[in-house]
mmCIF file with all atom_site columns, C-alpha atoms in Angstrom:
data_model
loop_
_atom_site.group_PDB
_atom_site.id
_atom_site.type_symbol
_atom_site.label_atom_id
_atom_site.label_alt_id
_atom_site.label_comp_id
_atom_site.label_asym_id
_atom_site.label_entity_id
_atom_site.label_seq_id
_atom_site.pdbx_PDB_ins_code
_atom_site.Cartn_x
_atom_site.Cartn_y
_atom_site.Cartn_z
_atom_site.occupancy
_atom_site.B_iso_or_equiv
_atom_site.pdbx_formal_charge
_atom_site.auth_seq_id
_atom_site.auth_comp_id
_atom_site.auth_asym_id
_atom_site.auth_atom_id
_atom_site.pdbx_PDB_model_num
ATOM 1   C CA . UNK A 1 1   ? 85.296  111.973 121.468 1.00 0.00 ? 1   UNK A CA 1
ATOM 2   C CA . UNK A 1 2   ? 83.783  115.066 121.809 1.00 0.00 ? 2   UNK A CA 1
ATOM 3   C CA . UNK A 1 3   ? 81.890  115.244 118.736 1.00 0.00 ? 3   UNK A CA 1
ATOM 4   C CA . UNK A 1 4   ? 79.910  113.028 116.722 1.00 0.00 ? 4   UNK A CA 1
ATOM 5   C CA . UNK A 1 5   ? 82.221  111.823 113.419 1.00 0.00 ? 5   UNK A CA 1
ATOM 6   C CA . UNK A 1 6   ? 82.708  108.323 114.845 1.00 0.00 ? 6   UNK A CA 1
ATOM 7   C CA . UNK A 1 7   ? 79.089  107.860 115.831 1.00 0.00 ? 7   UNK A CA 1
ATOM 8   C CA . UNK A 1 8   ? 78.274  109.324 112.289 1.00 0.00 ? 8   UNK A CA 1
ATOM 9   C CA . UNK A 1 9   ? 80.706  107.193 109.985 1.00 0.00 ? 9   UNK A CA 1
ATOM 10  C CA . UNK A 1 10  ? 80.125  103.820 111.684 1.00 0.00 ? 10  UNK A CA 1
ATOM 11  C CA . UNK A 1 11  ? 76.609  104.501 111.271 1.00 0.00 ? 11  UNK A CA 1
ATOM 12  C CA . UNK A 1 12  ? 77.240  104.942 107.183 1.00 0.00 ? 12  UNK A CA 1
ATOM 13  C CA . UNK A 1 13  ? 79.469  101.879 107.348 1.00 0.00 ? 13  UNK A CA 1
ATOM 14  C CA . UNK A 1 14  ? 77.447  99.527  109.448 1.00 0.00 ? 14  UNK A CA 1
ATOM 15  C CA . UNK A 1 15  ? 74.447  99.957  106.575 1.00 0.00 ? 15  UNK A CA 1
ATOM 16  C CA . UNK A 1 16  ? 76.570  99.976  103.742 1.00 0.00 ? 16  UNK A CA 1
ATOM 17  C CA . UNK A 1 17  ? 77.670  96.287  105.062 1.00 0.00 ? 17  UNK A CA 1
ATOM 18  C CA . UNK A 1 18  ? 74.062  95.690  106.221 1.00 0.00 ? 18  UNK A CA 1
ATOM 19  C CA . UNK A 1 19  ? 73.473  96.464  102.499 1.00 0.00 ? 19  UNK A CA 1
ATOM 20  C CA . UNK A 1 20  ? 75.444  94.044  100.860 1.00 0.00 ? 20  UNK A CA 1
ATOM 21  C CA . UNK A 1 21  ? 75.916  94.749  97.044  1.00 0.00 ? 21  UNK A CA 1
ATOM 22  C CA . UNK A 1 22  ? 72.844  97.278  96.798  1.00 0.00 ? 22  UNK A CA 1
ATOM 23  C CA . UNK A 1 23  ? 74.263  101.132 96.177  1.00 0.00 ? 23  UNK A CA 1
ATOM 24  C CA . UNK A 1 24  ? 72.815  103.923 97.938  1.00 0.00 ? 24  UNK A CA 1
ATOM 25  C CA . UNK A 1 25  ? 73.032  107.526 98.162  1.00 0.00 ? 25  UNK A CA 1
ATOM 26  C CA . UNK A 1 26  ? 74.118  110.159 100.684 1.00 0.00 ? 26  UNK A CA 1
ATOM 27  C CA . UNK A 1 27  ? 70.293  111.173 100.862 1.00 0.00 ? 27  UNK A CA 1
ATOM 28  C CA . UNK A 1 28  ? 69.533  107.705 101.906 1.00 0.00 ? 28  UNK A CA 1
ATOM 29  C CA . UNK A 1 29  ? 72.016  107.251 104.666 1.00 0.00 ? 29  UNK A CA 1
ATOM 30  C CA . UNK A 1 30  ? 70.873  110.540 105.588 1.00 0.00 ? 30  UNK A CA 1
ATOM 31  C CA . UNK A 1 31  ? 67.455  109.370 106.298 1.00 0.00 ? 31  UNK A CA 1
ATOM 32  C CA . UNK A 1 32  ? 68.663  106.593 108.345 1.00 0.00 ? 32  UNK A CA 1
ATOM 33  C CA . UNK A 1 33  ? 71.055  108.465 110.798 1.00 0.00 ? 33  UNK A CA 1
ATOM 34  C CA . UNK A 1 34  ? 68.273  111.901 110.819 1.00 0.00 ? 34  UNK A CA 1
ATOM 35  C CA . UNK A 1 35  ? 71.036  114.425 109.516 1.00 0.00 ? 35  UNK A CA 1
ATOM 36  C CA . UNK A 1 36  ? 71.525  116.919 106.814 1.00 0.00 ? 36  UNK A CA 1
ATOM 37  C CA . UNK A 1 37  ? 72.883  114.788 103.212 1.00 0.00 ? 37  UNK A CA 1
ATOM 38  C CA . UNK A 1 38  ? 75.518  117.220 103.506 1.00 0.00 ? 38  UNK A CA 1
ATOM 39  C CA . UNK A 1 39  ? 77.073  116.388 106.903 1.00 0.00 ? 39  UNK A CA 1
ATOM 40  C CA . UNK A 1 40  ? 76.701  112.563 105.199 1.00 0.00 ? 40  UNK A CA 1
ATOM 41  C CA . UNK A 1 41  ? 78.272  113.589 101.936 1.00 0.00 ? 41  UNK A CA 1
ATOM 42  C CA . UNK A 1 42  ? 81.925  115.363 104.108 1.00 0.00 ? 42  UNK A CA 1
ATOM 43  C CA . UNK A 1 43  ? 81.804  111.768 105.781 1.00 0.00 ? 43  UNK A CA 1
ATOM 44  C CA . UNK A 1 44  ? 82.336  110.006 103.109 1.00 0.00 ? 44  UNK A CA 1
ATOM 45  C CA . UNK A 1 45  ? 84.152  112.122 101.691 1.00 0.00 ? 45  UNK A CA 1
ATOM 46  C CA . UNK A 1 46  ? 86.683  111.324 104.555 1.00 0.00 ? 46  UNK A CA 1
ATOM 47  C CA . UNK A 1 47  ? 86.139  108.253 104.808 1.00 0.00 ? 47  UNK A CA 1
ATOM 48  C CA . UNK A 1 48  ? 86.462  107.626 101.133 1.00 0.00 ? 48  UNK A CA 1
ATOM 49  C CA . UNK A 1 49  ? 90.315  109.198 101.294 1.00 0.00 ? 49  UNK A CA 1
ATOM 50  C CA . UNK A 1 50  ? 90.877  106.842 104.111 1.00 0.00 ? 50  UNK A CA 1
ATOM 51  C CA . UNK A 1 51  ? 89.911  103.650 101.724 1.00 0.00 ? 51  UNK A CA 1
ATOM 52  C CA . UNK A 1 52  ? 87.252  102.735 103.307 1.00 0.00 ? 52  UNK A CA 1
ATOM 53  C CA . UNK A 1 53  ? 84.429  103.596 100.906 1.00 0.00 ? 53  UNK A CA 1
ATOM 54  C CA . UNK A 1 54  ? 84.504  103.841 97.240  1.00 0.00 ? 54  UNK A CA 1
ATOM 55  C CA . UNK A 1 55  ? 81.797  105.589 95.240  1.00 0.00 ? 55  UNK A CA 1
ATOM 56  C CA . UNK A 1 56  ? 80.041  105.336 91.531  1.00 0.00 ? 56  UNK A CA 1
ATOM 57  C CA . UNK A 1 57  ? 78.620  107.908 89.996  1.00 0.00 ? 57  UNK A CA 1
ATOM 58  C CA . UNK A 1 58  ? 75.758  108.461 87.819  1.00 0.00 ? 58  UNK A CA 1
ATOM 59  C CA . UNK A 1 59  ? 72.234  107.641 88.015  1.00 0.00 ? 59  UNK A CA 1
ATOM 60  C CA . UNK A 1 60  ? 72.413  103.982 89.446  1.00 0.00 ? 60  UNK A CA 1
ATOM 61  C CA . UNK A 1 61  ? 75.098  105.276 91.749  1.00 0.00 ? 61  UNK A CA 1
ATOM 62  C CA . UNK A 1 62  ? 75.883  105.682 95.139  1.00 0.00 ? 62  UNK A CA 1
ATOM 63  C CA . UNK A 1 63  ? 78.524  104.445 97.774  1.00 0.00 ? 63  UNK A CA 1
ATOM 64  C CA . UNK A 1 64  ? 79.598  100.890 98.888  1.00 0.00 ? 64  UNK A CA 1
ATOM 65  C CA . UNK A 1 65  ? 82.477  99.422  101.077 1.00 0.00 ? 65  UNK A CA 1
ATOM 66  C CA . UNK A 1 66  ? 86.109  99.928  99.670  1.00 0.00 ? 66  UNK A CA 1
ATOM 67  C CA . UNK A 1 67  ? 86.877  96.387  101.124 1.00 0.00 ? 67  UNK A CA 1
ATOM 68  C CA . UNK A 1 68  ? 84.990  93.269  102.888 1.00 0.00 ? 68  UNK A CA 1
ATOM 69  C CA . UNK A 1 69  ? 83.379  94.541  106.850 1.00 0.00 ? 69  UNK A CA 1
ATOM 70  C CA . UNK A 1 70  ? 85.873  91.596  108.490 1.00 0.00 ? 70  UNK A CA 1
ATOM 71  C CA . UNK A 1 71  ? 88.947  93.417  106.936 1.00 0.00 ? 71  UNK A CA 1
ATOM 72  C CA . UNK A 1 72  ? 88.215  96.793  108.778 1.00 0.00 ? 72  UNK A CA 1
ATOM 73  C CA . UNK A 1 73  ? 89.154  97.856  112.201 1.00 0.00 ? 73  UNK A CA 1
ATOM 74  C CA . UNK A 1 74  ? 86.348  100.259 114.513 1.00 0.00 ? 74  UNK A CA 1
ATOM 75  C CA . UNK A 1 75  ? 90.289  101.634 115.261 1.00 0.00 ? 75  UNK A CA 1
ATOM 76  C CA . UNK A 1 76  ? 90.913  102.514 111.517 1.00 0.00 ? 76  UNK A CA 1
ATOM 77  C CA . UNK A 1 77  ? 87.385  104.294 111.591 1.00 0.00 ? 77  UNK A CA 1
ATOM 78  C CA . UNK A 1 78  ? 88.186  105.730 114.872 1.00 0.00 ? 78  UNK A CA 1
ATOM 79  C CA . UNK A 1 79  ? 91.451  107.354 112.875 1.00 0.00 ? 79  UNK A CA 1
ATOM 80  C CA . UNK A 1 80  ? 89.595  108.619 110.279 1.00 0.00 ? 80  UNK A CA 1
ATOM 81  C CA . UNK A 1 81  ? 87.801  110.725 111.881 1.00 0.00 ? 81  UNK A CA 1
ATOM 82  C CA . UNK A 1 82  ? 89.573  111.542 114.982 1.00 0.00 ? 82  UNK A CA 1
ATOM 83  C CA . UNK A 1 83  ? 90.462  115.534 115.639 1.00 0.00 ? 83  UNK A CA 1
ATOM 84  C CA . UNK A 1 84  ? 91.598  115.457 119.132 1.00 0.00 ? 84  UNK A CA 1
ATOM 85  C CA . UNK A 1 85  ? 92.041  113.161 122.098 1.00 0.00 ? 85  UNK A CA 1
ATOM 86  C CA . UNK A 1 86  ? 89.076  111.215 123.544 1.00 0.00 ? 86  UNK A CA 1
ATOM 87  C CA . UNK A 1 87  ? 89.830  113.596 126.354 1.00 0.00 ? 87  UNK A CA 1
ATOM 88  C CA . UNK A 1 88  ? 89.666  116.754 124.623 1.00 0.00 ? 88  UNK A CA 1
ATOM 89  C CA . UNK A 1 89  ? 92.669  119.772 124.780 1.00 0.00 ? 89  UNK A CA 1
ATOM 90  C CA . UNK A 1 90  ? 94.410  121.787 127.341 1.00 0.00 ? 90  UNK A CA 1
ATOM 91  C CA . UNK A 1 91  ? 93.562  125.092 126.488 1.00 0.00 ? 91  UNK A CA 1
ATOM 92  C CA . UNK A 1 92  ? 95.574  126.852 128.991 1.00 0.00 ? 92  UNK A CA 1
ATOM 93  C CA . UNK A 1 93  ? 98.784  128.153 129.101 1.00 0.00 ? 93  UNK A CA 1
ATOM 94  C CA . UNK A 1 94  ? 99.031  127.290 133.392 1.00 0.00 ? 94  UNK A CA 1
ATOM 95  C CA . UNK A 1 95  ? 101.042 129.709 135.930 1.00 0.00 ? 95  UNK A CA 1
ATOM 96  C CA . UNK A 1 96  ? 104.922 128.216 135.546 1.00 0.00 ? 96  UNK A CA 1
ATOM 97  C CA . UNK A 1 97  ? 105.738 129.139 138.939 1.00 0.00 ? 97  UNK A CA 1
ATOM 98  C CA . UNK A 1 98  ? 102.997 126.838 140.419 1.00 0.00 ? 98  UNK A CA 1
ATOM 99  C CA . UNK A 1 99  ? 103.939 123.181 141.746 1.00 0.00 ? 99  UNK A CA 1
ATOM 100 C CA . UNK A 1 100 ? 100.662 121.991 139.701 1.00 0.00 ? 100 UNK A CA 1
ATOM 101 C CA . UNK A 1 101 ? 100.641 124.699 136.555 1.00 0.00 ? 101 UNK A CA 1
ATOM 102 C CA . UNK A 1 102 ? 104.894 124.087 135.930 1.00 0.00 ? 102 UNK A CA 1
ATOM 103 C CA . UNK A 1 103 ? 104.406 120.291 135.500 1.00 0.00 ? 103 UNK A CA 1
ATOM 104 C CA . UNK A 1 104 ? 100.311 119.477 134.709 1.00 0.00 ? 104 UNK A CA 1
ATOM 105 C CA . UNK A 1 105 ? 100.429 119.465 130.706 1.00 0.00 ? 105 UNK A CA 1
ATOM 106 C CA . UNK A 1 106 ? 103.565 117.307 130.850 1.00 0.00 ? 106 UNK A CA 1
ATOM 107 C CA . UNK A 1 107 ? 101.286 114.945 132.987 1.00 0.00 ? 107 UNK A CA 1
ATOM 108 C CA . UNK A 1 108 ? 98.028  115.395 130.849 1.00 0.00 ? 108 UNK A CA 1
ATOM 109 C CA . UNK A 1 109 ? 99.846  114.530 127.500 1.00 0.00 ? 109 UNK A CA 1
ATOM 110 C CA . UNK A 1 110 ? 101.214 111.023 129.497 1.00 0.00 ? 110 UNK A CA 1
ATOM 111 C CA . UNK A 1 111 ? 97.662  110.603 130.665 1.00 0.00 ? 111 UNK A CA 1
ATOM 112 C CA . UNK A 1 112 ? 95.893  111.665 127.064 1.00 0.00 ? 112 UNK A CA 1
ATOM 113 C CA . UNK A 1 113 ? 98.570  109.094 125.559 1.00 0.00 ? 113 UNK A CA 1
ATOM 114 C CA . UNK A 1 114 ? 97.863  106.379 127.670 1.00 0.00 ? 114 UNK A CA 1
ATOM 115 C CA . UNK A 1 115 ? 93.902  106.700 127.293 1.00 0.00 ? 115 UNK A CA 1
ATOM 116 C CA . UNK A 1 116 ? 94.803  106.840 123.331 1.00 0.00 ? 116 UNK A CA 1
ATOM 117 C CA . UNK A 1 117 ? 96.205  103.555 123.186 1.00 0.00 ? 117 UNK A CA 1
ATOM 118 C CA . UNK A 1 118 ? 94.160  101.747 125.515 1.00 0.00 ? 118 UNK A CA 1
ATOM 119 C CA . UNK A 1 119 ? 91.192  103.241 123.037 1.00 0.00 ? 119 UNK A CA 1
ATOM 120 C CA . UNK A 1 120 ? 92.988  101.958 119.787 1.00 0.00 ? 120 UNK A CA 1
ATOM 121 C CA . UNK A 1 121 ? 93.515  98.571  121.296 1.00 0.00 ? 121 UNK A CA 1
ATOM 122 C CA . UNK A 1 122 ? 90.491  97.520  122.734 1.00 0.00 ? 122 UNK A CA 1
ATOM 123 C CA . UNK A 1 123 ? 88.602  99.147  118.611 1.00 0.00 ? 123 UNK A CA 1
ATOM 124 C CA . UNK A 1 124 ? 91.516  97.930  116.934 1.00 0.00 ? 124 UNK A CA 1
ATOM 125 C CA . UNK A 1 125 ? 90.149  94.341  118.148 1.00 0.00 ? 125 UNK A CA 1
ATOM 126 C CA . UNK A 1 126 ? 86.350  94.690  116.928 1.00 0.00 ? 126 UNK A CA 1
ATOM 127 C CA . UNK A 1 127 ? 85.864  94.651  113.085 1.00 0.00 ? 127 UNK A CA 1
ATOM 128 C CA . UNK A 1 128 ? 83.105  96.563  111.192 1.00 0.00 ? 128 UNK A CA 1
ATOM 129 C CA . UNK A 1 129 ? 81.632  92.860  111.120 1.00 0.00 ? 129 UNK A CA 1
ATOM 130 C CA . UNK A 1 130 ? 81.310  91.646  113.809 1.00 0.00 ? 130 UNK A CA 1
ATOM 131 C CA . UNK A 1 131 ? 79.881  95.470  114.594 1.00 0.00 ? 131 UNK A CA 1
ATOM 132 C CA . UNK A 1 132 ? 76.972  95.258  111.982 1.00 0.00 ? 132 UNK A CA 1
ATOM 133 C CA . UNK A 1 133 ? 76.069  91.752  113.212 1.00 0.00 ? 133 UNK A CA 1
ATOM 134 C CA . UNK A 1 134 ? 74.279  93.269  116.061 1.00 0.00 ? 134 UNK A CA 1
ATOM 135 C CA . UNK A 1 135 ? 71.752  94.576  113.889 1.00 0.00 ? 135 UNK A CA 1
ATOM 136 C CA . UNK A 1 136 ? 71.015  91.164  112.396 1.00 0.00 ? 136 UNK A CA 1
#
């Protein structure tokens, strides 16, 4: 992945499971991962549409797992954030009449595919769990 979503939101989930039942708020997480509350805040914003957080407001508020660290997937996270292949884009339009250009994105989006899958497996076998417990 060329950008840093997945790094970001497994950072947020791995100490709101660290956390246990204790609430905390975007300005906290932020001072953990050493980013803007912000870019914290449009995380879980995401992630909260993708039901993996859930969020109380008020004074004692603050965010918390949407369901129990064995129940979620480093591939649902992975999905939740993703905006483009692990490879990146084509962003050419190649030369038609060349033997490479006529035939390479057909080739690229088998290859993209492939790498895609093989991604989604090997996350969709590690839980948020068994993630955290490296920090224990």
């Amino acid at each position: 992945m060329s950008n840093s979503r997945f790094a970001i939101s497994l950072h947020i989930l791995t100490l709101l499971d660290l956390m246990g039942d204790e609430l905390h708020s975007s300005e906290w997480i932020a001072g953990s991962i050493n980013i803007n509350p912000v870019l914290v805040r449009k995380e879980l914003s995401n992630l909260r549409q993708h039901g993996l957080v859930e969020s109380k407001e008020g004074k004692n508020g603050g965010v918390y797992l949407a369901k129990p660290a064995n129940k979620i997937h480093l591939s649902e996270i992975y999905e939740a954030v993703r905006q483009e292949s692990a490879l990146g884009t084509k962003r050419t339009d190649p030369n038609p009449k060349c033997k490479v250009g006529k035939q390479i994105n057909k080739h690229l989006d088998s290859l993209y595919n492939e790498v895609e899958d093989t991604l989604m497996q090997k996350l969709g076998k590690k839980t948020l769990a068994e993630f955290a417990g490296k920090f224990t």
